PDB file of C-alpha atoms in Angstrom:
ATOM      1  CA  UNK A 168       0.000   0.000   0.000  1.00  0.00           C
ATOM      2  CA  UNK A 169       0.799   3.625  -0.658  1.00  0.00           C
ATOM      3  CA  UNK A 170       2.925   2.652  -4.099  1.00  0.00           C
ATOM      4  CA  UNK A 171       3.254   4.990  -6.939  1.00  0.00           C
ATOM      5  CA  UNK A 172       1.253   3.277 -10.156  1.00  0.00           C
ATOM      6  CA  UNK A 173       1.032   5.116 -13.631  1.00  0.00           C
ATOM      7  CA  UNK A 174      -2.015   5.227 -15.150  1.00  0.00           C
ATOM      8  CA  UNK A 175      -1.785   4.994 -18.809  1.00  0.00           C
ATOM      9  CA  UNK A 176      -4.098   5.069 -22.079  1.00  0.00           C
ATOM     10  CA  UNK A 177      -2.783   2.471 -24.323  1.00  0.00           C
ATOM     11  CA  UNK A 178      -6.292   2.386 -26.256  1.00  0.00           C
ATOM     12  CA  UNK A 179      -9.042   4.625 -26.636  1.00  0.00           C
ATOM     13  CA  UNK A 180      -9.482   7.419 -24.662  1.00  0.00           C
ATOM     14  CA  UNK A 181     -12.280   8.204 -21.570  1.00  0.00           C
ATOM     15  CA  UNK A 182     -15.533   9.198 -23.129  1.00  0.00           C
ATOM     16  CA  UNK A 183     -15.529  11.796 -20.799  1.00  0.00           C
ATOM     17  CA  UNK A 184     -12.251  13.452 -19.989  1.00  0.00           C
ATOM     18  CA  UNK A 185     -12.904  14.590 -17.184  1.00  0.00           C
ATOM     19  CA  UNK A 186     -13.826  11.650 -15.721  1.00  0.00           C
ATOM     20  CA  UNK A 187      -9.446  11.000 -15.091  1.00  0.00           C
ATOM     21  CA  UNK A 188      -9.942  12.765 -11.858  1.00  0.00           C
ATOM     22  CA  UNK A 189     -12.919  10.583 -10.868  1.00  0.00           C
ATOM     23  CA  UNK A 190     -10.370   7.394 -11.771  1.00  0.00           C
ATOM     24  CA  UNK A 191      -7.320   8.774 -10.021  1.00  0.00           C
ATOM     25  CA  UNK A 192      -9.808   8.970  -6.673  1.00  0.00           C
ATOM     26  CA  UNK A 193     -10.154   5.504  -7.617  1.00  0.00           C
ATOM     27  CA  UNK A 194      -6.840   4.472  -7.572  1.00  0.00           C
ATOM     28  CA  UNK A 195      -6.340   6.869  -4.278  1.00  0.00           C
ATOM     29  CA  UNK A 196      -9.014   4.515  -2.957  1.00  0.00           C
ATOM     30  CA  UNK A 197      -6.710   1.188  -3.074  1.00  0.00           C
ATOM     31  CA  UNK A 198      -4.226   2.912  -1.564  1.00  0.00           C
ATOM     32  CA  UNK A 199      -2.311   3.655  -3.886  1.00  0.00           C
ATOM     33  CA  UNK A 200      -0.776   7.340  -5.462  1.00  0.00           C
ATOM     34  CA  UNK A 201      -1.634   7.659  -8.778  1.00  0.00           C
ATOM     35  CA  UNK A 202       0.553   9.415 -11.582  1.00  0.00           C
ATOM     36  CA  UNK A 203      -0.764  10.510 -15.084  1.00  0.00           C
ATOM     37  CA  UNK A 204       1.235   9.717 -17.688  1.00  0.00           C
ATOM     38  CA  UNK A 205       2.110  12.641 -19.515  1.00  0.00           C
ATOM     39  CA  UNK A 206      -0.072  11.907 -22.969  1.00  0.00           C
ATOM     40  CA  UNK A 207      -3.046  11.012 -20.509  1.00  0.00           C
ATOM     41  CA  UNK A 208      -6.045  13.259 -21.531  1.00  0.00           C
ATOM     42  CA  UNK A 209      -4.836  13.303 -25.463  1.00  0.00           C
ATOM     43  CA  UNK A 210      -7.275  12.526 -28.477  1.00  0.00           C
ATOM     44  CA  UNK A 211      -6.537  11.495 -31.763  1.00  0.00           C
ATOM     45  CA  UNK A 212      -9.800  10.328 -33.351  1.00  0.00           C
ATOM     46  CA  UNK A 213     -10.933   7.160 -31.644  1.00  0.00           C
ATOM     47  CA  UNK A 214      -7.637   6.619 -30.226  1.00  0.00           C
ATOM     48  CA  UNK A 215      -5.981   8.160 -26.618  1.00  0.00           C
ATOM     49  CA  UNK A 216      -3.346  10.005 -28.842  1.00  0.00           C
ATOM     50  CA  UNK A 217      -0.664   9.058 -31.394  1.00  0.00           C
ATOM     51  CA  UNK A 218       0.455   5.738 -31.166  1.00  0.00           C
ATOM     52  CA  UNK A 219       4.208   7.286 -30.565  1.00  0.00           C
ATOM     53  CA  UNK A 220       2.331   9.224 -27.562  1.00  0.00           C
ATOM     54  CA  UNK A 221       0.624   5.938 -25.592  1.00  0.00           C
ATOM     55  CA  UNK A 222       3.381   4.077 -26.407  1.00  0.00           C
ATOM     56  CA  UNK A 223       6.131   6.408 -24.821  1.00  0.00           C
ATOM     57  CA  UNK A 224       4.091   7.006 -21.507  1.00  0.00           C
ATOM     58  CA  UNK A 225       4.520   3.108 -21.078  1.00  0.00           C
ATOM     59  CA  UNK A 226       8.022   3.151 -21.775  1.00  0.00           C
ATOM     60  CA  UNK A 227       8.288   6.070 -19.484  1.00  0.00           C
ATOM     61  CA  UNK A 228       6.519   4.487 -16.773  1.00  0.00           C
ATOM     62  CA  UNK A 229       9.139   1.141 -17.069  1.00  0.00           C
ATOM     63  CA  UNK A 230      12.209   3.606 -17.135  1.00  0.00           C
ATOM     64  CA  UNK A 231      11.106   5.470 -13.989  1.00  0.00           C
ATOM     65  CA  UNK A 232      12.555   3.911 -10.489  1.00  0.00           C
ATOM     66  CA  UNK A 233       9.024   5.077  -8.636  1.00  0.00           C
ATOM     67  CA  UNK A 234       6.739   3.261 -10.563  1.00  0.00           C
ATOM     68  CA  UNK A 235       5.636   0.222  -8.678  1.00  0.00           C
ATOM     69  CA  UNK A 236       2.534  -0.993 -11.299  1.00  0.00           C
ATOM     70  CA  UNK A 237       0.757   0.395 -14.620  1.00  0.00           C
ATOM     71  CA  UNK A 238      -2.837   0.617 -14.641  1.00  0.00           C
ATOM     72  CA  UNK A 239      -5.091   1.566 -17.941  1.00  0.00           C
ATOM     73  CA  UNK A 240      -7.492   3.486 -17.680  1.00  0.00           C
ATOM     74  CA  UNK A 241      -9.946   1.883 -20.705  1.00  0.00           C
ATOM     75  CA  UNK A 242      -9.850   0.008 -23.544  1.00  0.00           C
ATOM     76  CA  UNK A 243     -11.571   0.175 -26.550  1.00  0.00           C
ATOM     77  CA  UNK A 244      -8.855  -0.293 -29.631  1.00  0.00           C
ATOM     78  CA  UNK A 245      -5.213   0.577 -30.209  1.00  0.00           C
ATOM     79  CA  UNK A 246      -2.825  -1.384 -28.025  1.00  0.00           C
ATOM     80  CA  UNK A 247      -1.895  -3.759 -30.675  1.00  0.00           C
ATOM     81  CA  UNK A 248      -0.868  -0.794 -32.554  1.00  0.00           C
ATOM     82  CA  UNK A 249       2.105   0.195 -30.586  1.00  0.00           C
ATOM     83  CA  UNK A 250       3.455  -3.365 -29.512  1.00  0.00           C
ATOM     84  CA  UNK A 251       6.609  -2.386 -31.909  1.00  0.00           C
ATOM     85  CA  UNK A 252       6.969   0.950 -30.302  1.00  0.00           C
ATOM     86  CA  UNK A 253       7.660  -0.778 -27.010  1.00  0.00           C
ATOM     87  CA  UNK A 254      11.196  -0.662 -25.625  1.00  0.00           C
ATOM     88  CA  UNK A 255      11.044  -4.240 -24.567  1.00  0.00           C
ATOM     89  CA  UNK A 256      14.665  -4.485 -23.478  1.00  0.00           C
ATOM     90  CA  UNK A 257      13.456  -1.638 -20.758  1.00  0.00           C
ATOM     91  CA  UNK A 258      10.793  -3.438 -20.187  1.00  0.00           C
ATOM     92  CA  UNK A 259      12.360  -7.070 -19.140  1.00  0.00           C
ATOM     93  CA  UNK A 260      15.336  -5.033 -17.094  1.00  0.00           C
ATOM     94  CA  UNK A 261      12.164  -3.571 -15.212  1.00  0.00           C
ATOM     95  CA  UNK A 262       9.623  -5.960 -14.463  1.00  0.00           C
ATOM     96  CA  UNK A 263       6.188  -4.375 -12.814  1.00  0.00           C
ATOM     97  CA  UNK A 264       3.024  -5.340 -12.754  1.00  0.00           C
ATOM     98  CA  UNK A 265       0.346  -4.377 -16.458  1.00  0.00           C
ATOM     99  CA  UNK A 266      -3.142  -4.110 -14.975  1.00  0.00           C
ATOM    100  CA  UNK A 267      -6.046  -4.121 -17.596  1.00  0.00           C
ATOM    101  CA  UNK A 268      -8.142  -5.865 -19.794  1.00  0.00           C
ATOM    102  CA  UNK A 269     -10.335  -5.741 -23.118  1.00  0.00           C
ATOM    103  CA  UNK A 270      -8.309  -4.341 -25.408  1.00  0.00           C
ATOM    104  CA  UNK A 271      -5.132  -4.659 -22.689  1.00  0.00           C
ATOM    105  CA  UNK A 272      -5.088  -7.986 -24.358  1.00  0.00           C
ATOM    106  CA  UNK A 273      -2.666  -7.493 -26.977  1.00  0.00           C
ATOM    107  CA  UNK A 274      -0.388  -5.817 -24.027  1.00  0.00           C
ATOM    108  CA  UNK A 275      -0.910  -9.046 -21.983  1.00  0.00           C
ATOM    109  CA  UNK A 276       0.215 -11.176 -24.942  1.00  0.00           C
ATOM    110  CA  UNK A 277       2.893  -9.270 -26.091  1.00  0.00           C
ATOM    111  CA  UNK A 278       4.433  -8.956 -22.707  1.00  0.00           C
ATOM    112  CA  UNK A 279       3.869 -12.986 -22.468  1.00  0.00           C
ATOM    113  CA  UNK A 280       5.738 -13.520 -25.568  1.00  0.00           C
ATOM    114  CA  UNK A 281       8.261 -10.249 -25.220  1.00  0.00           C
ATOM    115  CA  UNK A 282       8.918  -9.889 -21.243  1.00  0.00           C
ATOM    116  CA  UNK A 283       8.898 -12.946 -20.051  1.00  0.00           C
ATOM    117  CA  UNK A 284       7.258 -11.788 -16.331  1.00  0.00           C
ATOM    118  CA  UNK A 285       3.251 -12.400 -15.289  1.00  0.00           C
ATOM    119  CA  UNK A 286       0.735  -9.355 -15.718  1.00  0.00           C
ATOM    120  CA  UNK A 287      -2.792  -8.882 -14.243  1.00  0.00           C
ATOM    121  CA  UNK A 288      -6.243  -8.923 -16.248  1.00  0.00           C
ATOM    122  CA  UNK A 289      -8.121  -6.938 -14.025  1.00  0.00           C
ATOM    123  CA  UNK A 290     -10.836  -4.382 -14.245  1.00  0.00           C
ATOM    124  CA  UNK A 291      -9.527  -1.647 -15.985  1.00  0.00           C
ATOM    125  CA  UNK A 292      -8.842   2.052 -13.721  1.00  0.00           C
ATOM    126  CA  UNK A 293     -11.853   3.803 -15.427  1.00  0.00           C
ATOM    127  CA  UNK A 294     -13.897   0.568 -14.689  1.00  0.00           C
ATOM    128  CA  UNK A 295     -15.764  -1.452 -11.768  1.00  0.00           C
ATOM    129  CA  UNK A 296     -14.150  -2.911  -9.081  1.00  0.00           C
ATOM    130  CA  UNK A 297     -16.834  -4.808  -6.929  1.00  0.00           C
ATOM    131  CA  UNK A 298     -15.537  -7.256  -4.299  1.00  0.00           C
ATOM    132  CA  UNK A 299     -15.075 -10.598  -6.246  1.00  0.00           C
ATOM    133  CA  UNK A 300     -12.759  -8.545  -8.478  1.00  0.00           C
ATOM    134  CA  UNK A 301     -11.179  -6.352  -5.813  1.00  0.00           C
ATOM    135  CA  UNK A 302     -10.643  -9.439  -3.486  1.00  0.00           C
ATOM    136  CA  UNK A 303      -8.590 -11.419  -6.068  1.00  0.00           C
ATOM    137  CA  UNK A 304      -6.454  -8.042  -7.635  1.00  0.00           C
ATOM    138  CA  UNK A 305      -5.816  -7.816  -3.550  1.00  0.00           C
ATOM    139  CA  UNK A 306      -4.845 -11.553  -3.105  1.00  0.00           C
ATOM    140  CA  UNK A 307      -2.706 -11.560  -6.267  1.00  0.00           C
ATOM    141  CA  UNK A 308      -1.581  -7.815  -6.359  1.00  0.00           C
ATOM    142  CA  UNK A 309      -1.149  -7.156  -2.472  1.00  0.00           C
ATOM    143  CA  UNK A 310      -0.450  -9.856  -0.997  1.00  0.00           C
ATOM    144  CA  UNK A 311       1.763 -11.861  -3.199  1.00  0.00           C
ATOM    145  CA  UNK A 312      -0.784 -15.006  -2.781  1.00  0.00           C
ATOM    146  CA  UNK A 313      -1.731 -17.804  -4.925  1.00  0.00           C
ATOM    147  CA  UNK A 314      -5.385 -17.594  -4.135  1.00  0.00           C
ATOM    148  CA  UNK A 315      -7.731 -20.250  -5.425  1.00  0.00           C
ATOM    149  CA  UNK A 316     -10.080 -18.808  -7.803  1.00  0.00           C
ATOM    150  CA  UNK A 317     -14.059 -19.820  -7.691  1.00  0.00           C
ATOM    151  CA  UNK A 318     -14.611 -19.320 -11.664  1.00  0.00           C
ATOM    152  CA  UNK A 319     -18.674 -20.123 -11.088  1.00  0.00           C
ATOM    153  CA  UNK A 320     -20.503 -16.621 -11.081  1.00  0.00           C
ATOM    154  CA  UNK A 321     -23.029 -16.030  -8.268  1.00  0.00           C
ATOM    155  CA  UNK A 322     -24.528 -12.848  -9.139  1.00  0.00           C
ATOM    156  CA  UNK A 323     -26.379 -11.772 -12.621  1.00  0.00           C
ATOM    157  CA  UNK A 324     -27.373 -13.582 -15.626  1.00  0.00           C
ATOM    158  CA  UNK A 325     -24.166 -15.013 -17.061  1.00  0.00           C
ATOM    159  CA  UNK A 326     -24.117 -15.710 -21.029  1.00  0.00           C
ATOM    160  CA  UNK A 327     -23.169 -18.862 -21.154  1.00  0.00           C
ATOM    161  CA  UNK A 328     -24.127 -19.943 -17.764  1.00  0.00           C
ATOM    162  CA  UNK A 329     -21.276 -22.384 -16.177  1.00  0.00           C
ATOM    163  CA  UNK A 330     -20.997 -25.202 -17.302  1.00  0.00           C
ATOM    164  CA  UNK A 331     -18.157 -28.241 -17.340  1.00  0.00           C
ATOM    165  CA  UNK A 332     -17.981 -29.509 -21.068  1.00  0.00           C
ATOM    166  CA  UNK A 333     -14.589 -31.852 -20.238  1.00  0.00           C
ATOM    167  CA  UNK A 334     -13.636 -32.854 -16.919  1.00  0.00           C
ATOM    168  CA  UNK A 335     -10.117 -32.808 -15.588  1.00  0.00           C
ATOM    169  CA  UNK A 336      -7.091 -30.672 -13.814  1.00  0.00           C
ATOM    170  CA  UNK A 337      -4.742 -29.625 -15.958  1.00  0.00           C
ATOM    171  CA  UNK A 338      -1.650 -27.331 -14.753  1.00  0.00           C
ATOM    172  CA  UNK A 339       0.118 -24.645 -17.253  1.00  0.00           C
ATOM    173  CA  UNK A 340       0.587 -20.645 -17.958  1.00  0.00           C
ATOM    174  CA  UNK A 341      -2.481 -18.592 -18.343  1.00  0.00           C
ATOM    175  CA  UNK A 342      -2.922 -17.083 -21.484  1.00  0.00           C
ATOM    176  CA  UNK A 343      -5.721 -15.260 -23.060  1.00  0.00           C
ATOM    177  CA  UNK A 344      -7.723 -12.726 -23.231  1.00  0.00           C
ATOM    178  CA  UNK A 345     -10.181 -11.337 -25.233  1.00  0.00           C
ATOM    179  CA  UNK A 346     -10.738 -13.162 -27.931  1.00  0.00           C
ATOM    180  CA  UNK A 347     -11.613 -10.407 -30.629  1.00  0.00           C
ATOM    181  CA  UNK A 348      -7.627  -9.164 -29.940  1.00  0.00           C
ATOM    182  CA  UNK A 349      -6.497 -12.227 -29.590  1.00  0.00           C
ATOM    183  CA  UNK A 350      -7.683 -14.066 -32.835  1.00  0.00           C
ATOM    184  CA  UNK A 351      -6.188 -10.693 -34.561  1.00  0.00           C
ATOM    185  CA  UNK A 352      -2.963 -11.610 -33.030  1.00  0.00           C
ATOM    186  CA  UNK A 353      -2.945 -15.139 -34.942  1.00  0.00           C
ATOM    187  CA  UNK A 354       0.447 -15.589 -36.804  1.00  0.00           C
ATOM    188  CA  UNK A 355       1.879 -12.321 -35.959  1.00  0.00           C
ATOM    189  CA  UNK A 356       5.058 -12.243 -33.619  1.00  0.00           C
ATOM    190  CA  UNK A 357       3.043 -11.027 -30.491  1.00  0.00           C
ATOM    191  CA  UNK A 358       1.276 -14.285 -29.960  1.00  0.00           C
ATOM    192  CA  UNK A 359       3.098 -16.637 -27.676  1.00  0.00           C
ATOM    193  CA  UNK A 360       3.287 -20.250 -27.638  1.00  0.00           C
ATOM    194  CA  UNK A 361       0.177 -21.747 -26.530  1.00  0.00           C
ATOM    195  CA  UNK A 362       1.615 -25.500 -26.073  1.00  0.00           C
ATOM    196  CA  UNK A 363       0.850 -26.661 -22.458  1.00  0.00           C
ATOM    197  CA  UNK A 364      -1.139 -23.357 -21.673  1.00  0.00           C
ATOM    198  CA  UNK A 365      -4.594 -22.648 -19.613  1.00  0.00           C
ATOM    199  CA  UNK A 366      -6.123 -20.537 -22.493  1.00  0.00           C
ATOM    200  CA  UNK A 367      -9.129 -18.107 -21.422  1.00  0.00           C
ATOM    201  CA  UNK A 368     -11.230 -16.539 -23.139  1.00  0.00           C
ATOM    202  CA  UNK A 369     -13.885 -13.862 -23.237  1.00  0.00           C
ATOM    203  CA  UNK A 370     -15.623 -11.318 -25.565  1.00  0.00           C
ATOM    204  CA  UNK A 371     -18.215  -8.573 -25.786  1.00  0.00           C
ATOM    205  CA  UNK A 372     -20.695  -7.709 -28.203  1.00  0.00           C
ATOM    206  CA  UNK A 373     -20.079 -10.316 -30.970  1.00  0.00           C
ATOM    207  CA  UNK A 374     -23.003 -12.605 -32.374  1.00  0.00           C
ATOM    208  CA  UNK A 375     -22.013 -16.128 -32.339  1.00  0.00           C
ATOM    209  CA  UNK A 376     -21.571 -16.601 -36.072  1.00  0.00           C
ATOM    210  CA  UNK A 377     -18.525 -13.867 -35.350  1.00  0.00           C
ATOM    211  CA  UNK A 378     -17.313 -15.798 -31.993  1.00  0.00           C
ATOM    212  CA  UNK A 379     -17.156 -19.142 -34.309  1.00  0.00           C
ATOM    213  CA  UNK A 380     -15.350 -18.113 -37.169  1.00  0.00           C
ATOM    214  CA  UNK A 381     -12.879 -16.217 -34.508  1.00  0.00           C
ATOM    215  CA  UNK A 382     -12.846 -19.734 -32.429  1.00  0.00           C
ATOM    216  CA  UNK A 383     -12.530 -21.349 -36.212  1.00  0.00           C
ATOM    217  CA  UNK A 384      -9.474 -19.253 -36.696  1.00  0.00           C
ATOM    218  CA  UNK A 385      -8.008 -20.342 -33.359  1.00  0.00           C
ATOM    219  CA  UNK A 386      -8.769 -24.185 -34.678  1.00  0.00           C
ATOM    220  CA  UNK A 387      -7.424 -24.284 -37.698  1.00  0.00           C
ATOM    221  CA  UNK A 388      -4.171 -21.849 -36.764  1.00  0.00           C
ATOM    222  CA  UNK A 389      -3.458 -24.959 -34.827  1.00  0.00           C
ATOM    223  CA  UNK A 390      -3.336 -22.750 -31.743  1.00  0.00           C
ATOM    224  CA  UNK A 391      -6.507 -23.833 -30.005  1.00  0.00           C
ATOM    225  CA  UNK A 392      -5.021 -27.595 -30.143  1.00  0.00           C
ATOM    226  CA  UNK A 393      -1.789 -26.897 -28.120  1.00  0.00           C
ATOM    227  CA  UNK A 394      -4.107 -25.881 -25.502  1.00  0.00           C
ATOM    228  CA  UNK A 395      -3.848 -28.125 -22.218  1.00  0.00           C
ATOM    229  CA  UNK A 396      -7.348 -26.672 -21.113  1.00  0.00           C
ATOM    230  CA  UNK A 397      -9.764 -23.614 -21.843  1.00  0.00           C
ATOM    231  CA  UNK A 398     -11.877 -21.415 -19.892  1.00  0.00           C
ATOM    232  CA  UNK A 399     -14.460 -19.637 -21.713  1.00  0.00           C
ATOM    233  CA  UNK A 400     -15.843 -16.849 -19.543  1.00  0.00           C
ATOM    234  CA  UNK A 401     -18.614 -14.757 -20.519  1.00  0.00           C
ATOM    235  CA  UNK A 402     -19.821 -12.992 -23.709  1.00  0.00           C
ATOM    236  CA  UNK A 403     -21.779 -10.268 -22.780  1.00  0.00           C
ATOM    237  CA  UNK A 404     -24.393  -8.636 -25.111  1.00  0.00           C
ATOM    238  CA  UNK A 405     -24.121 -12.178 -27.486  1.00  0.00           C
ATOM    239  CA  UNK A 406     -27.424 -13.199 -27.764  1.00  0.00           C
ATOM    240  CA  UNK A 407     -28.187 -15.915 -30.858  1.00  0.00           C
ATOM    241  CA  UNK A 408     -29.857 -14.583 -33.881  1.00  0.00           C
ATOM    242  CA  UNK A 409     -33.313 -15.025 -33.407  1.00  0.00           C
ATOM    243  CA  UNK A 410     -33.377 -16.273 -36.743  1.00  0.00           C
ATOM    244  CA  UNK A 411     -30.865 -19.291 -35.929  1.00  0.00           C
ATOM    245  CA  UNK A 412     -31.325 -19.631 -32.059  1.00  0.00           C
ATOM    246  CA  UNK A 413     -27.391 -20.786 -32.075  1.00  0.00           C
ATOM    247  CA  UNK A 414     -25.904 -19.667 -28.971  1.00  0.00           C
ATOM    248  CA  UNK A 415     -22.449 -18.734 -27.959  1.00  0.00           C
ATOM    249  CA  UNK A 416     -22.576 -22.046 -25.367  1.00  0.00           C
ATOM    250  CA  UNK A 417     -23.770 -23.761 -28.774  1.00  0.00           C
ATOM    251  CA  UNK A 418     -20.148 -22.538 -30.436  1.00  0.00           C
ATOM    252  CA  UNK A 419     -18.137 -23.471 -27.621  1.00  0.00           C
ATOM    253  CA  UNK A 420     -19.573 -26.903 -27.207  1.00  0.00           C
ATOM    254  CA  UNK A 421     -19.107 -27.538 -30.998  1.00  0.00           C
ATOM    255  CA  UNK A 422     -14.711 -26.224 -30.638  1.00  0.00           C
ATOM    256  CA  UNK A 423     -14.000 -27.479 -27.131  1.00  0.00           C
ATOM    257  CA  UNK A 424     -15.735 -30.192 -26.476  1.00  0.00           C
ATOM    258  CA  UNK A 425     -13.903 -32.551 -28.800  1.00  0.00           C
ATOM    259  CA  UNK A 426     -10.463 -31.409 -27.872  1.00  0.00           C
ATOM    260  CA  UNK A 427      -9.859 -33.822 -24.756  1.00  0.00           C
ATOM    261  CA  UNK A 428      -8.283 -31.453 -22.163  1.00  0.00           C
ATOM    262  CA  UNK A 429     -10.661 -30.038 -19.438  1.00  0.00           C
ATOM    263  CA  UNK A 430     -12.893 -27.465 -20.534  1.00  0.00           C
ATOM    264  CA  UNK A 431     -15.443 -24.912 -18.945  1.00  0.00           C
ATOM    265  CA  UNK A 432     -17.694 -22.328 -19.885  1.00  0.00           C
ATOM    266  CA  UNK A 433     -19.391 -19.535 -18.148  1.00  0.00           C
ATOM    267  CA  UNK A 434     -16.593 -18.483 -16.072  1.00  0.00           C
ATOM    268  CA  UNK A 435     -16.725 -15.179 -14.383  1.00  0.00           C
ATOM    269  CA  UNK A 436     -14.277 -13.609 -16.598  1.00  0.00           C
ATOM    270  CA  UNK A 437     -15.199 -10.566 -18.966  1.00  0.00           C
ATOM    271  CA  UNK A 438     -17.224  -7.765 -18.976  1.00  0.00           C
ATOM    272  CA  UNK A 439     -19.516  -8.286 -16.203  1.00  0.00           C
ATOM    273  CA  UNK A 440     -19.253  -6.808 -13.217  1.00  0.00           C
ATOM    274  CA  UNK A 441     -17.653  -8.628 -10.564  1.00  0.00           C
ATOM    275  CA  UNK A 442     -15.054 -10.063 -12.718  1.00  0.00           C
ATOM    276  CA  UNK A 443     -12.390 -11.925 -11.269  1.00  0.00           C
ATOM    277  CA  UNK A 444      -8.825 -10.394 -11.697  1.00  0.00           C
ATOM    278  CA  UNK A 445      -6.513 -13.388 -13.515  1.00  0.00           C
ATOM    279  CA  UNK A 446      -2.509 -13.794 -12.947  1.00  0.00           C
ATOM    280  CA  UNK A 447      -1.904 -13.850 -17.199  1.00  0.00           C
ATOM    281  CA  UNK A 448       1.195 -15.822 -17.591  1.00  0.00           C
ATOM    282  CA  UNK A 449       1.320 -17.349 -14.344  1.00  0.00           C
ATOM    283  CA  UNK A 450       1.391 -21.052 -13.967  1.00  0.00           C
ATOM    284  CA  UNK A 451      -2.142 -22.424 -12.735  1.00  0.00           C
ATOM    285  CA  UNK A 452      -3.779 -25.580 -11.621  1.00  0.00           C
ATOM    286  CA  UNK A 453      -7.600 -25.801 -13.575  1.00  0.00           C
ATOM    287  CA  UNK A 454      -9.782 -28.329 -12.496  1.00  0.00           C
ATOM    288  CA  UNK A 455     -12.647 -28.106 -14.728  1.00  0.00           C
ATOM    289  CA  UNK A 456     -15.107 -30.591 -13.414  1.00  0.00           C
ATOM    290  CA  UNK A 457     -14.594 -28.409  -9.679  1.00  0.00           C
ATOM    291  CA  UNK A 458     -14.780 -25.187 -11.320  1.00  0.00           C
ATOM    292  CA  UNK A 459     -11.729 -23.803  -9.862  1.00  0.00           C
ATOM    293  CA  UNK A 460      -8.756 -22.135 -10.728  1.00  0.00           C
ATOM    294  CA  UNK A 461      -5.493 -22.332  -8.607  1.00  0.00           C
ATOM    295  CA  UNK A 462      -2.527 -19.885  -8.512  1.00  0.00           C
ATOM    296  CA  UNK A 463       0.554 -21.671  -8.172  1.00  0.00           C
ATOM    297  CA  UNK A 464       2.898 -18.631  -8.311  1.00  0.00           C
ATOM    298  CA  UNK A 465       3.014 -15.496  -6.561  1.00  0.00           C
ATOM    299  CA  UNK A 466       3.504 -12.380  -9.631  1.00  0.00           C
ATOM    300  CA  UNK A 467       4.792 -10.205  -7.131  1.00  0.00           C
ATOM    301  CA  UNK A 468       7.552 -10.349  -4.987  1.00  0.00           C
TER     302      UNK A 468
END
C-alpha cells in the first residue's frame, strides 16, 4: 500500500475526460498514489493520442525507479498498434506489474511472448471494481498469494451460464484474453506459444456466427489444439440470432468439447461486473469438473 502506479491510455481514450480525476480517486481509494502519464487526456480520433504518444508514456513508466505498477485506464482499440513501439529491453530489465483488460489484451500477450514476467487482467482504472474482483487483484496484487479462484458466477445472468464440457485438472501458464484481440494476433510475432497453456477466453458484443469463425481461426491456426485446457468466460451482449437460435454455449460446445483437455464455460471472466482479476502468464492448476482455478505462483515479490 501507498505505491506509486502510472495510469496509462494504451487504447481509446475516456468518453468523458474529465472523468481522469474521478479514476485517479479511484486508484487513491486502493491505496495507492496515482501518476498521469504525460499523454493522458490526449485525443486522436478514436484513439488516446498518437500511437508514438501511448506508447512512450509506457516506456516512461518502465524507465522510472518510482513506478511500482501500470494501470489503464480503458480500452476500446489501439494497443496492438504500438506493440513495436515498445522498448522491450526496458521493459524485461524492469519488471512491474500491467493491470487491464479488453483491449489490454494485446499488451498481456505481447508482454507474455516479449517480457517474459506475469501481468494482471483486471478491471480496468476507469472501470468497476466490486468485491469478487477487488478481493482477487488484492490476493494476487497485495499480498503476493496464490489464491484459489471460484470461476462459477453467483450474481447476474451469465451468457453462457457455467458449465463443465470436459472434466479434468490440468496445470500450465495462463494465457488469453479477449478473444476479438487475440484471434487478430494469430500468426503475428506477439502471440506466444500456446503449447501446455490454460487458455481463457472472453468477448463482448459479438453474435455467435462472429465468436465461431474467430474460435474457427483459433482451430485451424493450430493454436486452439496446443491448448492443455480452456476457460471460456462470458460474452456479454451475445445473444443468438433469433433467426438461428445458435448460442455462444452452442459454439463453444461444438470447438472445445472434442479437444480432450478439461474445458469450462461460463466463467466469471469478462465484462460483467464482478469479474475476477486473472494472474496472465502465471502457472495455474484448472480443475474443470470443480470449477476452480489455482494460482501456483506469486507475480509479485
Amino acid at each position: 500500500m501507498g505505491d506509486t502506479v502510472g495510469l496509462v491510455e494504451p487504447a481509446s481514450p475516456l468518453d468523458d475526460p474529465s472523468r481522469i480525476d474521478e479514476v485517479a480517486a479511484t486508484v487513491r481509494a486502493m491505496g495507492l498514489v496515482p501518476r498521469l502519464g504525460s499523454n493522458v487526456g490526449a485525443v486522436e480520433g478514436y484513439l488516446a493520442g498518437t500511437d508514438e504518444q501511448r506508447a512512450a508514456d509506457i516506456n516512461a513508466m518502465y524507465a522510472d525507479p518510482a513506478i511500482r505498477a501500470l494501470l489503464a485506464v480503458r480500452g476500446g482499440w489501439g494497443s496492438a498498434r504500438i506493440l513495436p513501439l515498445l522498448d522491450w529491453d526496458l521493459i524485461r530489465a524492469r519488471p512491474k506489474l500491467l493491470i487491464g483488460f479488453s483491449d489490454i489484451t494485446a499488451l498481456h500477450l505481447g508482454f507474455a511472448e516479449r517480457a517474459g514476467f506475469p501481468t494482471l487482467h483486471a478491471p480496468n482504472a476507469g472501470g468497476r471494481w466490486p468485491a469478487d474482483s477487488w478481493n482477487s487483484f488484492w490476493w494476487l496484487a497485495f499480498a503476493g498469494a496464490g489464491p484459489v479462484l471460484e470461476l462459477r458466477r453467483h450474481t447476474g445472468w451469465p451468457d453462457p451460464a457455467f458449465a463443465v464440457l470436459t472434466p479434468g485438472v490440468v496445470e500450465g501458464p495462463l494465457l488469453g484474453g479477449n478473444l476479438s484481440v487475440l484471434s487478430a494476433l494469430v500468426g503475428t510475432p506477439w502471440m506466444p506459444d500456446m503449447t501446455g497453456a490454460v487458455l481463457f477466453l472472453e468477448d463482448v458484443g459479438e453474435a455467435p456466427y462472429r465468436v465461431d469463425r474467430m474460435m474457427s481461426q483459433l482451430a485451424l491456426s493450430g493454436m486452439l489444439g496446443k491448448a492443455a485446457g480452456v476457460v471460456f468466460g462470458q460474452c456479454t451482449n451475445c445473444s443468438p440470432d433469433d433467426a438461428d437460435g445458435v448460442s455462444v454455449a452452442d459454439v463453444m460446445r461444438h470447438h472445445l468439447g472434442s479437444l480432450g483437455v478439461p474445458a469450462c464455460i461460463g466463467a466469471n471472466i469478462g465484462h460483467v461486473a464482478g469479474q475476477l482479476s486473472l494472474p496472465s502468464g502465471a502457472r495455474v492448476r484448472l480443475d474443470a469438473g470443480a470449477g476452480t482455478l489455482a494460482v501456483l505462483e506469486a507475480i509479485v515479490a
